Amino acid sequence: MWFKKKESQDIQSYFTRKWLGEWKVSLKNSTDYKNKGKNWNAPLILKFDPIPDVLNSENAIGFFLNLQYGECYDMRFAKPEDEDISDVILKADKTTWIKLIEEKKDPTMSIMKGKLKLEKGSLVTLSTHRKAAKALLETAPVYSAQHVNQVDSKKTDKAQKRGTLKHKKFITTSKGLNFESFPMQLFQKAKKYGIWNPSDIDFSKDREQWQQLSDEEKKIITHLSALFMAGEEAVTLDILPLIQVIASEGRIEEEMFLTSFLWEEAKHTEFFSRFVNEVMVSRPDFEAFHGPFYKVLFYEKLPIAMNRLTEDASPLSQLKASGTYNMIVEGTLAETGYEAYHKMLKENDLLPGMQKGITLLKQDESRHIAYGLYLINRLLSDNPGLRGPFEDELEELLNDATNIIHEIFEPYDVVPFGLDKEWFLEYAIKQFQNRINKLHLNI
Ligand code: MN
Ligand code: FE2
């Protein structure tokens, strides 16, 4: 474990009048909170369930904080009637609150992982203020944390020499391929369902319908396609270092699956390019749709995370690569993008060729994401000390993803096809949350 609890004396000092007084002072003096909380103006309650003795004796259910634009106007024990005037109520038991405070966890992530309950308020709103929420909790006084250096993350972070170039033995001729293993099962599925041919998709109806669309409708489809085209190309280009690492570790079953992974990404790249060539009459300036936040992730962070593996194949480096690629690019953004196509096309009975391709693509992606989760779980169970650094990385990446969604909606006063930004943000966060729940993470 990466932190040890000292015994009860410290624990008992939490949430007392004295503790609250100290928190008031440290929050007042925190320039970090003033800065990160400057857009936050919602009164909130940190609620306890069950109510511990220390709060019971104050007739309190938790703590009430009236936060306005980086300043704290009121901070006191919360009474039940404060619930009505609070925009946000976060609920957990005493042990969880202590853990959150001591380990300086991101409350938004903790909600996603089901450790902290959002009793009142919107997760979407909170996630846009996640840095404020985290900075706020960071100002709470800590009495008993004994942070053991988050395991030897430095040691594991160092470049690890990849396996020797010589083969000591072969799996097939020693213990045999493990057909029961998850990667082999995925490989079987890939051979069954991943064999569709983008060249067979009939775009004739799409071509006709494209002419009938309004300029704004064409614009948003072109916009989304511009993000997917470069996205598919990026994941095709950037997966190779991961395959190299897996191969050099002698994980033949995983590598066999990864052969289908790369070929499928190549087909996705082909699919979108065929759509452009066969349906759109002229070639628009696709790159004009790549906003600054999109560029940060797809032009920089993704290739950097993947190509780092050629120098540093450590478990942490692999976790960061898969977190970026499988959890965020595929598992959060692409999944949300498919839903946008679905809403625009399926619900309006438009562009059947594009619809068909998206359905097939989505099936392929579900295998890719499943492999990513398998890989992350394998790495984390072998290196439990890397959970903390990995979570920190995910926090940042989720931020990148939500920024991209905000950015996509920016150019539209009225979004064609009735697409709703809040709905998509919520959908993206839910996708991320689903993935997180499949990882065996602590808070
Ligand atoms: Mn793809
Ligand atoms: Fe993929």
GROMACS .gro file of C-alpha atoms and ligand atoms in nm:
model
  445
    1MET     CA    1   0.000   0.000   0.000
    2TRP     CA    2   0.126   0.347  -0.071
    3PHE     CA    3   0.010   0.514   0.238
    4LYS     CA    4   0.001   0.398   0.595
    5LYS     CA    5  -0.247   0.514   0.851
    6LYS     CA    6  -0.112   0.628   1.180
    7GLU     CA    7  -0.339   0.538   1.458
    8SER     CA    8  -0.654   0.679   1.590
    9GLN     CA    9  -0.539   0.995   1.763
   10ASP     CA   10  -0.482   1.169   1.432
   11ILE     CA   11  -0.794   1.025   1.280
   12GLN     CA   12  -1.000   1.153   1.572
   13SER     CA   13  -0.873   1.505   1.521
   14TYR     CA   14  -1.034   1.523   1.180
   15PHE     CA   15  -1.354   1.721   1.128
   16THR     CA   16  -1.343   1.888   1.469
   17ARG     CA   17  -1.399   2.258   1.526
   18LYS     CA   18  -1.023   2.303   1.542
   19TRP     CA   19  -0.976   2.123   1.211
   20LEU     CA   20  -1.245   2.338   1.048
   21GLY     CA   21  -1.078   2.652   1.181
   22GLU     CA   22  -0.747   2.548   1.032
   23TRP     CA   23  -0.910   2.471   0.700
   24LYS     CA   24  -1.066   2.818   0.688
   25VAL     CA   25  -0.724   2.973   0.727
   26SER     CA   26  -0.550   2.756   0.472
   27LEU     CA   27  -0.829   2.801   0.215
   28LYS     CA   28  -0.820   3.176   0.266
   29ASN     CA   29  -0.445   3.177   0.209
   30SER     CA   30  -0.442   2.946  -0.091
   31THR     CA   31  -0.349   3.128  -0.409
   32ASP     CA   32  -0.378   2.797  -0.591
   33TYR     CA   33  -0.747   2.776  -0.501
   34LYS     CA   34  -0.809   3.144  -0.577
   35ASN     CA   35  -0.672   3.080  -0.921
   36LYS     CA   36  -0.829   2.744  -1.002
   37GLY     CA   37  -1.158   2.828  -0.835
   38LYS     CA   38  -1.211   3.162  -1.002
   39ASN     CA   39  -1.496   3.032  -1.219
   40TRP     CA   40  -1.664   2.832  -0.947
   41ASN     CA   41  -1.961   2.989  -0.775
   42ALA     CA   42  -2.169   2.715  -0.624
   43PRO     CA   43  -2.239   2.662  -0.256
   44LEU     CA   44  -2.165   2.303  -0.167
   45ILE     CA   45  -2.185   2.048   0.111
   46LEU     CA   46  -1.936   1.780   0.192
   47LYS     CA   47  -2.176   1.537   0.348
   48PHE     CA   48  -2.105   1.241   0.573
   49ASP     CA   49  -2.294   0.916   0.564
   50PRO     CA   50  -2.305   0.771   0.822
   51ILE     CA   51  -2.263   1.078   1.037
   52PRO     CA   52  -1.962   1.033   1.265
   53ASP     CA   53  -1.970   1.122   1.634
   54VAL     CA   54  -1.758   1.431   1.582
   55LEU     CA   55  -2.029   1.581   1.358
   56ASN     CA   56  -2.317   1.440   1.555
   57SER     CA   57  -2.206   1.640   1.856
   58GLU     CA   58  -2.235   1.956   1.642
   59ASN     CA   59  -2.574   1.850   1.502
   60ALA     CA   60  -2.408   1.863   1.162
   61ILE     CA   61  -2.438   1.648   0.851
   62GLY     CA   62  -2.105   1.766   0.711
   63PHE     CA   63  -1.948   2.091   0.599
   64PHE     CA   64  -2.107   2.379   0.415
   65LEU     CA   65  -1.894   2.598   0.192
   66ASN     CA   66  -2.016   2.904   0.007
   67LEU     CA   67  -1.763   2.948  -0.269
   68GLN     CA   68  -1.777   3.240  -0.507
   69TYR     CA   69  -1.520   3.301  -0.775
   70GLY     CA   70  -1.214   3.186  -0.585
   71GLU     CA   71  -1.326   3.324  -0.249
   72CYS     CA   72  -1.487   3.141   0.038
   73TYR     CA   73  -1.766   3.349   0.190
   74ASP     CA   74  -1.884   3.098   0.441
   75MET     CA   75  -1.749   2.776   0.577
   76ARG     CA   76  -1.911   2.598   0.868
   77PHE     CA   77  -2.077   2.281   0.990
   78ALA     CA   78  -2.367   2.199   0.760
   79LYS     CA   79  -2.721   2.164   0.889
   80PRO     CA   80  -2.982   1.957   0.707
   81GLU     CA   81  -3.156   2.274   0.587
   82ASP     CA   82  -2.838   2.381   0.405
   83GLU     CA   83  -2.908   2.113   0.147
   84ASP     CA   84  -3.173   2.332  -0.015
   85ILE     CA   85  -2.937   2.625  -0.070
   86SER     CA   86  -2.650   2.411  -0.198
   87ASP     CA   87  -2.591   2.344  -0.566
   88VAL     CA   88  -2.362   2.051  -0.507
   89ILE     CA   89  -2.369   1.782  -0.241
   90LEU     CA   90  -2.087   1.531  -0.226
   91LYS     CA   91  -2.135   1.236   0.005
   92ALA     CA   92  -1.903   0.973   0.149
   93ASP     CA   93  -1.825   0.803   0.478
   94LYS     CA   94  -1.565   0.939   0.716
   95THR     CA   95  -1.289   0.700   0.612
   96THR     CA   96  -1.334   0.789   0.246
   97TRP     CA   97  -1.326   1.162   0.318
   98ILE     CA   98  -1.005   1.120   0.515
   99LYS     CA   99  -0.854   0.916   0.237
  100LEU     CA  100  -0.954   1.174  -0.025
  101ILE     CA  101  -0.802   1.453   0.180
  102GLU     CA  102  -0.486   1.273   0.275
  103GLU     CA  103  -0.414   1.133  -0.067
  104LYS     CA  104  -0.517   1.455  -0.241
  105LYS     CA  105  -0.747   1.278  -0.478
  106ASP     CA  106  -0.944   1.438  -0.756
  107PRO     CA  107  -1.305   1.440  -0.631
  108THR     CA  108  -1.444   1.422  -0.984
  109MET     CA  109  -1.249   1.103  -1.054
  110SER     CA  110  -1.362   0.962  -0.722
  111ILE     CA  111  -1.724   1.019  -0.821
  112MET     CA  112  -1.663   0.839  -1.148
  113LYS     CA  113  -1.515   0.549  -0.963
  114GLY     CA  114  -1.814   0.538  -0.733
  115LYS     CA  115  -1.616   0.616  -0.418
  116LEU     CA  116  -1.774   0.954  -0.368
  117LYS     CA  117  -2.143   1.007  -0.431
  118LEU     CA  118  -2.277   1.313  -0.611
  119GLU     CA  119  -2.604   1.350  -0.425
  120LYS     CA  120  -2.691   1.683  -0.585
  121GLY     CA  121  -2.551   1.863  -0.888
  122SER     CA  122  -2.433   1.769  -1.236
  123LEU     CA  123  -2.128   1.562  -1.308
  124VAL     CA  124  -2.076   1.753  -1.633
  125THR     CA  125  -2.065   2.086  -1.451
  126LEU     CA  126  -1.842   1.947  -1.183
  127SER     CA  127  -1.605   1.799  -1.437
  128THR     CA  128  -1.554   2.141  -1.592
  129HIS     CA  129  -1.455   2.266  -1.245
  130ARG     CA  130  -1.252   1.960  -1.151
  131LYS     CA  131  -0.934   2.153  -1.092
  132ALA     CA  132  -1.117   2.386  -0.855
  133ALA     CA  133  -1.268   2.092  -0.667
  134LYS     CA  134  -0.931   1.924  -0.636
  135ALA     CA  135  -0.756   2.243  -0.528
  136LEU     CA  136  -1.026   2.297  -0.268
  137LEU     CA  137  -0.977   1.959  -0.105
  138GLU     CA  138  -0.603   2.008  -0.118
  139THR     CA  139  -0.635   2.297   0.121
  140ALA     CA  140  -0.800   2.078   0.388
  141PRO     CA  141  -0.566   2.013   0.682
  142VAL     CA  142  -0.398   1.675   0.684
  143TYR     CA  143  -0.318   1.515   1.017
  144SER     CA  144  -0.214   1.162   0.956
  145ALA     CA  145  -0.096   1.108   0.603
  146GLN     CA  146   0.222   0.913   0.574
  147HIS     CA  147   0.271   0.915   0.205
  148VAL     CA  148   0.510   0.645   0.121
  149ASN     CA  149   0.674   0.755  -0.195
  150GLN     CA  150   0.442   0.626  -0.460
  151VAL     CA  151   0.637   0.305  -0.488
  152ASP     CA  152   0.940   0.296  -0.699
  153SER     CA  153   0.772   0.486  -0.975
  154LYS     CA  154   1.104   0.648  -1.052
  155LYS     CA  155   1.270   0.315  -1.077
  156THR     CA  156   0.997   0.174  -1.300
  157ASP     CA  157   0.986   0.496  -1.494
  158LYS     CA  158   1.340   0.451  -1.602
  159ALA     CA  159   1.391   0.299  -1.937
  160GLN     CA  160   1.383  -0.072  -1.902
  161LYS     CA  161   1.590  -0.267  -2.139
  162ARG     CA  162   1.371  -0.464  -2.366
  163GLY     CA  163   1.403  -0.841  -2.379
  164THR     CA  164   1.706  -0.985  -2.539
  165LEU     CA  165   1.697  -1.008  -2.914
  166LYS     CA  166   1.756  -1.378  -2.895
  167HIS     CA  167   1.470  -1.618  -2.835
  168LYS     CA  168   1.518  -1.842  -2.537
  169LYS     CA  169   1.214  -2.049  -2.618
  170PHE     CA  170   0.897  -2.043  -2.822
  171ILE     CA  171   0.550  -2.060  -2.672
  172THR     CA  172   0.406  -2.278  -2.947
  173THR     CA  173   0.673  -2.542  -2.905
  174SER     CA  174   0.685  -2.531  -2.524
  175LYS     CA  175   0.366  -2.481  -2.328
  176GLY     CA  176   0.152  -2.406  -2.633
  177LEU     CA  177  -0.066  -2.111  -2.728
  178ASN     CA  178  -0.320  -2.021  -2.465
  179PHE     CA  179  -0.647  -2.032  -2.656
  180GLU     CA  180  -0.837  -1.953  -2.338
  181SER     CA  181  -0.655  -1.626  -2.286
  182PHE     CA  182  -0.845  -1.303  -2.338
  183PRO     CA  183  -0.621  -1.177  -2.621
  184MET     CA  184  -0.665  -1.505  -2.811
  185GLN     CA  185  -1.040  -1.482  -2.770
  186LEU     CA  186  -1.027  -1.129  -2.905
  187PHE     CA  187  -0.817  -1.254  -3.195
  188GLN     CA  188  -1.083  -1.515  -3.276
  189LYS     CA  189  -1.347  -1.241  -3.276
  190ALA     CA  190  -1.130  -1.016  -3.491
  191LYS     CA  191  -1.097  -1.289  -3.755
  192LYS     CA  192  -1.472  -1.338  -3.752
  193TYR     CA  193  -1.603  -0.981  -3.740
  194GLY     CA  194  -1.309  -0.767  -3.848
  195ILE     CA  195  -1.294  -0.890  -4.206
  196TRP     CA  196  -1.527  -0.638  -4.366
  197ASN     CA  197  -1.395  -0.449  -4.665
  198PRO     CA  198  -1.431  -0.069  -4.679
  199SER     CA  199  -1.413  -0.092  -5.059
  200ASP     CA  200  -1.737  -0.293  -5.063
  201ILE     CA  201  -1.942  -0.019  -4.902
  202ASP     CA  202  -2.192   0.131  -5.141
  203PHE     CA  203  -2.189   0.510  -5.124
  204SER     CA  204  -2.425   0.575  -5.418
  205LYS     CA  205  -2.721   0.680  -5.203
  206ASP     CA  206  -2.488   0.890  -4.984
  207ARG     CA  207  -2.370   1.075  -5.292
  208GLU     CA  208  -2.726   1.163  -5.390
  209GLN     CA  209  -2.829   1.267  -5.042
  210TRP     CA  210  -2.517   1.478  -4.988
  211GLN     CA  211  -2.637   1.718  -5.259
  212GLN     CA  212  -2.963   1.770  -5.072
  213LEU     CA  213  -2.806   1.863  -4.739
  214SER     CA  214  -2.794   2.224  -4.622
  215ASP     CA  215  -2.457   2.398  -4.599
  216GLU     CA  216  -2.464   2.381  -4.220
  217GLU     CA  217  -2.546   2.010  -4.228
  218LYS     CA  218  -2.262   1.947  -4.470
  219LYS     CA  219  -2.035   2.153  -4.249
  220ILE     CA  220  -2.092   1.954  -3.933
  221ILE     CA  221  -2.055   1.618  -4.109
  222THR     CA  222  -1.736   1.743  -4.273
  223HIS     CA  223  -1.619   1.873  -3.936
  224LEU     CA  224  -1.673   1.543  -3.758
  225SER     CA  225  -1.520   1.352  -4.049
  226ALA     CA  226  -1.214   1.578  -4.043
  227LEU     CA  227  -1.159   1.479  -3.680
  228PHE     CA  228  -1.208   1.111  -3.753
  229MET     CA  229  -0.990   1.108  -4.066
  230ALA     CA  230  -0.685   1.246  -3.890
  231GLY     CA  231  -0.775   1.045  -3.578
  232GLU     CA  232  -0.780   0.715  -3.766
  233GLU     CA  233  -0.460   0.802  -3.944
  234ALA     CA  234  -0.295   0.893  -3.614
  235VAL     CA  235  -0.392   0.566  -3.444
  236THR     CA  236  -0.271   0.371  -3.749
  237LEU     CA  237   0.063   0.551  -3.745
  238ASP     CA  238   0.109   0.543  -3.369
  239ILE     CA  239   0.023   0.185  -3.267
  240LEU     CA  240   0.347   0.032  -3.394
  241PRO     CA  241   0.571   0.101  -3.092
  242LEU     CA  242   0.320  -0.075  -2.867
  243ILE     CA  243   0.316  -0.382  -3.092
  244GLN     CA  244   0.696  -0.379  -3.086
  245VAL     CA  245   0.703  -0.376  -2.707
  246ILE     CA  246   0.449  -0.658  -2.675
  247ALA     CA  247   0.643  -0.867  -2.928
  248SER     CA  248   0.972  -0.806  -2.753
  249GLU     CA  249   0.818  -0.928  -2.428
  250GLY     CA  250   0.731  -1.254  -2.604
  251ARG     CA  251   0.355  -1.214  -2.556
  252ILE     CA  252   0.261  -1.399  -2.870
  253GLU     CA  253  -0.114  -1.420  -2.805
  254GLU     CA  254  -0.135  -1.044  -2.754
  255GLU     CA  255   0.074  -0.977  -3.059
  256MET     CA  256  -0.147  -1.204  -3.270
  257PHE     CA  257  -0.445  -0.994  -3.170
  258LEU     CA  258  -0.254  -0.672  -3.234
  259THR     CA  259  -0.195  -0.774  -3.597
  260SER     CA  260  -0.573  -0.737  -3.643
  261PHE     CA  261  -0.571  -0.410  -3.450
  262LEU     CA  262  -0.333  -0.236  -3.687
  263TRP     CA  263  -0.502  -0.370  -3.997
  264GLU     CA  264  -0.840  -0.255  -3.872
  265GLU     CA  265  -0.714   0.096  -3.805
  266ALA     CA  266  -0.574   0.099  -4.157
  267LYS     CA  267  -0.918   0.002  -4.289
  268HIS     CA  268  -1.080   0.278  -4.086
  269THR     CA  269  -0.839   0.526  -4.242
  270GLU     CA  270  -0.934   0.393  -4.584
  271PHE     CA  271  -1.305   0.408  -4.506
  272PHE     CA  272  -1.314   0.781  -4.431
  273SER     CA  273  -1.100   0.859  -4.732
  274ARG     CA  274  -1.337   0.665  -4.956
  275PHE     CA  275  -1.627   0.865  -4.816
  276VAL     CA  276  -1.451   1.187  -4.909
  277ASN     CA  277  -1.364   1.067  -5.258
  278GLU     CA  278  -1.700   0.917  -5.341
  279VAL     CA  279  -1.948   1.139  -5.163
  280MET     CA  280  -1.814   1.489  -5.118
  281VAL     CA  281  -1.798   1.673  -5.445
  282SER     CA  282  -1.494   1.882  -5.363
  283ARG     CA  283  -1.221   1.845  -5.108
  284PRO     CA  284  -1.271   2.095  -4.827
  285ASP     CA  285  -1.003   2.230  -4.597
  286PHE     CA  286  -1.033   1.955  -4.339
  287GLU     CA  287  -0.750   2.080  -4.124
  288ALA     CA  288  -0.932   2.406  -4.059
  289PHE     CA  289  -1.150   2.195  -3.831
  290HIS     CA  290  -0.857   2.084  -3.615
  291GLY     CA  291  -0.878   2.319  -3.319
  292PRO     CA  292  -0.599   2.387  -3.067
  293PHE     CA  293  -0.722   2.129  -2.817
  294TYR     CA  294  -0.763   1.865  -3.088
  295LYS     CA  295  -0.409   1.935  -3.200
  296VAL     CA  296  -0.270   1.902  -2.849
  297LEU     CA  297  -0.401   1.547  -2.827
  298PHE     CA  298  -0.374   1.415  -3.182
  299TYR     CA  299  -0.072   1.602  -3.312
  300GLU     CA  300   0.129   1.585  -2.990
  301LYS     CA  301   0.024   1.387  -2.686
  302LEU     CA  302  -0.080   1.067  -2.865
  303PRO     CA  303   0.230   1.028  -3.083
  304ILE     CA  304   0.455   1.130  -2.795
  305ALA     CA  305   0.297   0.876  -2.557
  306MET     CA  306   0.324   0.599  -2.815
  307ASN     CA  307   0.668   0.675  -2.953
  308ARG     CA  308   0.812   0.710  -2.605
  309LEU     CA  309   0.786   0.330  -2.592
  310THR     CA  310   1.076   0.295  -2.833
  311GLU     CA  311   1.300   0.453  -2.567
  312ASP     CA  312   1.120   0.359  -2.251
  313ALA     CA  313   0.913   0.040  -2.242
  314SER     CA  314   0.860   0.052  -1.865
  315PRO     CA  315   0.518  -0.046  -1.728
  316LEU     CA  316   0.440   0.319  -1.650
  317SER     CA  317   0.525   0.421  -2.002
  318GLN     CA  318   0.302   0.144  -2.138
  319LEU     CA  319   0.022   0.255  -1.906
  320LYS     CA  320   0.046   0.611  -2.027
  321ALA     CA  321   0.045   0.496  -2.387
  322SER     CA  322  -0.259   0.274  -2.347
  323GLY     CA  323  -0.437   0.531  -2.130
  324THR     CA  324  -0.399   0.790  -2.404
  325TYR     CA  325  -0.472   0.561  -2.695
  326ASN     CA  326  -0.731   0.313  -2.568
  327MET     CA  327  -0.898   0.495  -2.280
  328ILE     CA  328  -0.919   0.846  -2.418
  329VAL     CA  329  -0.881   0.852  -2.795
  330GLU     CA  330  -1.075   0.531  -2.857
  331GLY     CA  331  -1.275   0.476  -2.541
  332THR     CA  332  -1.391   0.829  -2.477
  333LEU     CA  333  -1.362   1.046  -2.789
  334ALA     CA  334  -1.421   0.799  -3.073
  335GLU     CA  335  -1.712   0.641  -2.892
  336THR     CA  336  -1.870   0.981  -2.847
  337GLY     CA  337  -1.805   1.067  -3.212
  338TYR     CA  338  -1.988   0.753  -3.331
  339GLU     CA  339  -2.283   0.860  -3.126
  340ALA     CA  340  -2.280   1.195  -3.305
  341TYR     CA  341  -2.288   1.021  -3.644
  342HIS     CA  342  -2.563   0.799  -3.517
  343LYS     CA  343  -2.776   1.092  -3.404
  344MET     CA  344  -2.723   1.283  -3.726
  345LEU     CA  345  -2.756   1.000  -3.974
  346LYS     CA  346  -2.954   0.713  -3.833
  347GLU     CA  347  -3.220   0.929  -3.677
  348ASN     CA  348  -3.264   1.120  -4.004
  349ASP     CA  349  -3.225   0.822  -4.233
  350LEU     CA  350  -2.925   0.975  -4.409
  351LEU     CA  351  -2.605   0.851  -4.574
  352PRO     CA  352  -2.656   0.473  -4.544
  353GLY     CA  353  -2.301   0.394  -4.658
  354MET     CA  354  -2.152   0.610  -4.387
  355GLN     CA  355  -2.390   0.458  -4.134
  356LYS     CA  356  -2.288   0.106  -4.231
  357GLY     CA  357  -1.918   0.188  -4.205
  358ILE     CA  358  -1.962   0.350  -3.864
  359THR     CA  359  -2.145   0.042  -3.733
  360LEU     CA  360  -1.862  -0.186  -3.848
  361LEU     CA  361  -1.594   0.050  -3.722
  362LYS     CA  362  -1.756   0.065  -3.384
  363GLN     CA  363  -1.747  -0.314  -3.352
  364ASP     CA  364  -1.375  -0.312  -3.430
  365GLU     CA  365  -1.316  -0.039  -3.177
  366SER     CA  366  -1.492  -0.231  -2.902
  367ARG     CA  367  -1.228  -0.505  -2.939
  368HIS     CA  368  -0.948  -0.248  -2.936
  369ILE     CA  369  -1.080  -0.088  -2.620
  370ALA     CA  370  -1.129  -0.429  -2.459
  371TYR     CA  371  -0.765  -0.509  -2.530
  372GLY     CA  372  -0.656  -0.176  -2.384
  373LEU     CA  373  -0.842  -0.245  -2.062
  374TYR     CA  374  -0.689  -0.592  -2.048
  375LEU     CA  375  -0.342  -0.445  -2.095
  376ILE     CA  376  -0.394  -0.176  -1.831
  377ASN     CA  377  -0.530  -0.426  -1.581
  378ARG     CA  378  -0.238  -0.659  -1.646
  379LEU     CA  379   0.014  -0.379  -1.597
  380LEU     CA  380  -0.157  -0.250  -1.283
  381SER     CA  381  -0.191  -0.586  -1.121
  382ASP     CA  382   0.179  -0.653  -1.181
  383ASN     CA  383   0.271  -0.301  -1.064
  384PRO     CA  384   0.013  -0.187  -0.808
  385GLY     CA  385   0.228   0.112  -0.714
  386LEU     CA  386   0.169   0.266  -1.054
  387ARG     CA  387  -0.200   0.327  -0.991
  388GLY     CA  388  -0.141   0.676  -0.852
  389PRO     CA  389   0.074   0.808  -1.136
  390PHE     CA  390  -0.154   0.641  -1.390
  391GLU     CA  391  -0.461   0.807  -1.241
  392ASP     CA  392  -0.291   1.144  -1.249
  393GLU     CA  393  -0.226   1.093  -1.617
  394LEU     CA  394  -0.588   0.996  -1.681
  395GLU     CA  395  -0.713   1.306  -1.503
  396GLU     CA  396  -0.517   1.525  -1.738
  397LEU     CA  397  -0.628   1.330  -2.041
  398LEU     CA  398  -0.994   1.344  -1.949
  399ASN     CA  399  -0.952   1.717  -1.930
  400ASP     CA  400  -0.807   1.717  -2.281
  401ALA     CA  401  -1.103   1.514  -2.405
  402THR     CA  402  -1.368   1.741  -2.256
  403ASN     CA  403  -1.185   2.046  -2.390
  404ILE     CA  404  -1.204   1.895  -2.737
  405ILE     CA  405  -1.579   1.845  -2.706
  406HIS     CA  406  -1.628   2.207  -2.598
  407GLU     CA  407  -1.415   2.315  -2.891
  408ILE     CA  408  -1.616   2.114  -3.146
  409PHE     CA  409  -1.936   2.296  -3.062
  410GLU     CA  410  -1.782   2.644  -3.058
  411PRO     CA  411  -1.832   2.739  -3.426
  412TYR     CA  412  -2.208   2.675  -3.422
  413ASP     CA  413  -2.470   2.922  -3.304
  414VAL     CA  414  -2.737   2.668  -3.375
  415VAL     CA  415  -2.600   2.318  -3.398
  416PRO     CA  416  -2.738   2.131  -3.700
  417PHE     CA  417  -2.938   1.813  -3.642
  418GLY     CA  418  -3.018   1.941  -3.292
  419LEU     CA  419  -2.694   1.811  -3.141
  420ASP     CA  420  -2.655   1.921  -2.781
  421LYS     CA  421  -2.317   1.991  -2.626
  422GLU     CA  422  -2.420   1.909  -2.270
  423TRP     CA  423  -2.559   1.578  -2.384
  424PHE     CA  424  -2.232   1.489  -2.556
  425LEU     CA  425  -2.018   1.597  -2.262
  426GLU     CA  426  -2.226   1.377  -2.039
  427TYR     CA  427  -2.204   1.090  -2.286
  428ALA     CA  428  -1.825   1.122  -2.306
  429ILE     CA  429  -1.790   1.130  -1.929
  430LYS     CA  430  -2.013   0.826  -1.902
  431GLN     CA  431  -1.797   0.637  -2.152
  432PHE     CA  432  -1.488   0.728  -1.952
  433GLN     CA  433  -1.661   0.626  -1.633
  434ASN     CA  434  -1.755   0.287  -1.783
  435ARG     CA  435  -1.391   0.223  -1.871
  436ILE     CA  436  -1.270   0.333  -1.529
  437ASN     CA  437  -1.512   0.093  -1.368
  438LYS     CA  438  -1.354  -0.192  -1.558
  439LEU     CA  439  -1.012  -0.105  -1.419
  440HIS     CA  440  -0.924  -0.232  -1.078
  441LEU     CA  441  -0.826   0.106  -0.943
  442ASN     CA  442  -0.823   0.229  -0.589
  443ILE     CA  443  -0.937   0.580  -0.521
  444MN      MN  444  -1.025   0.307  -3.551
  445FE2     FE  445  -0.909   0.144  -3.271
   0.00000   0.00000   0.00000
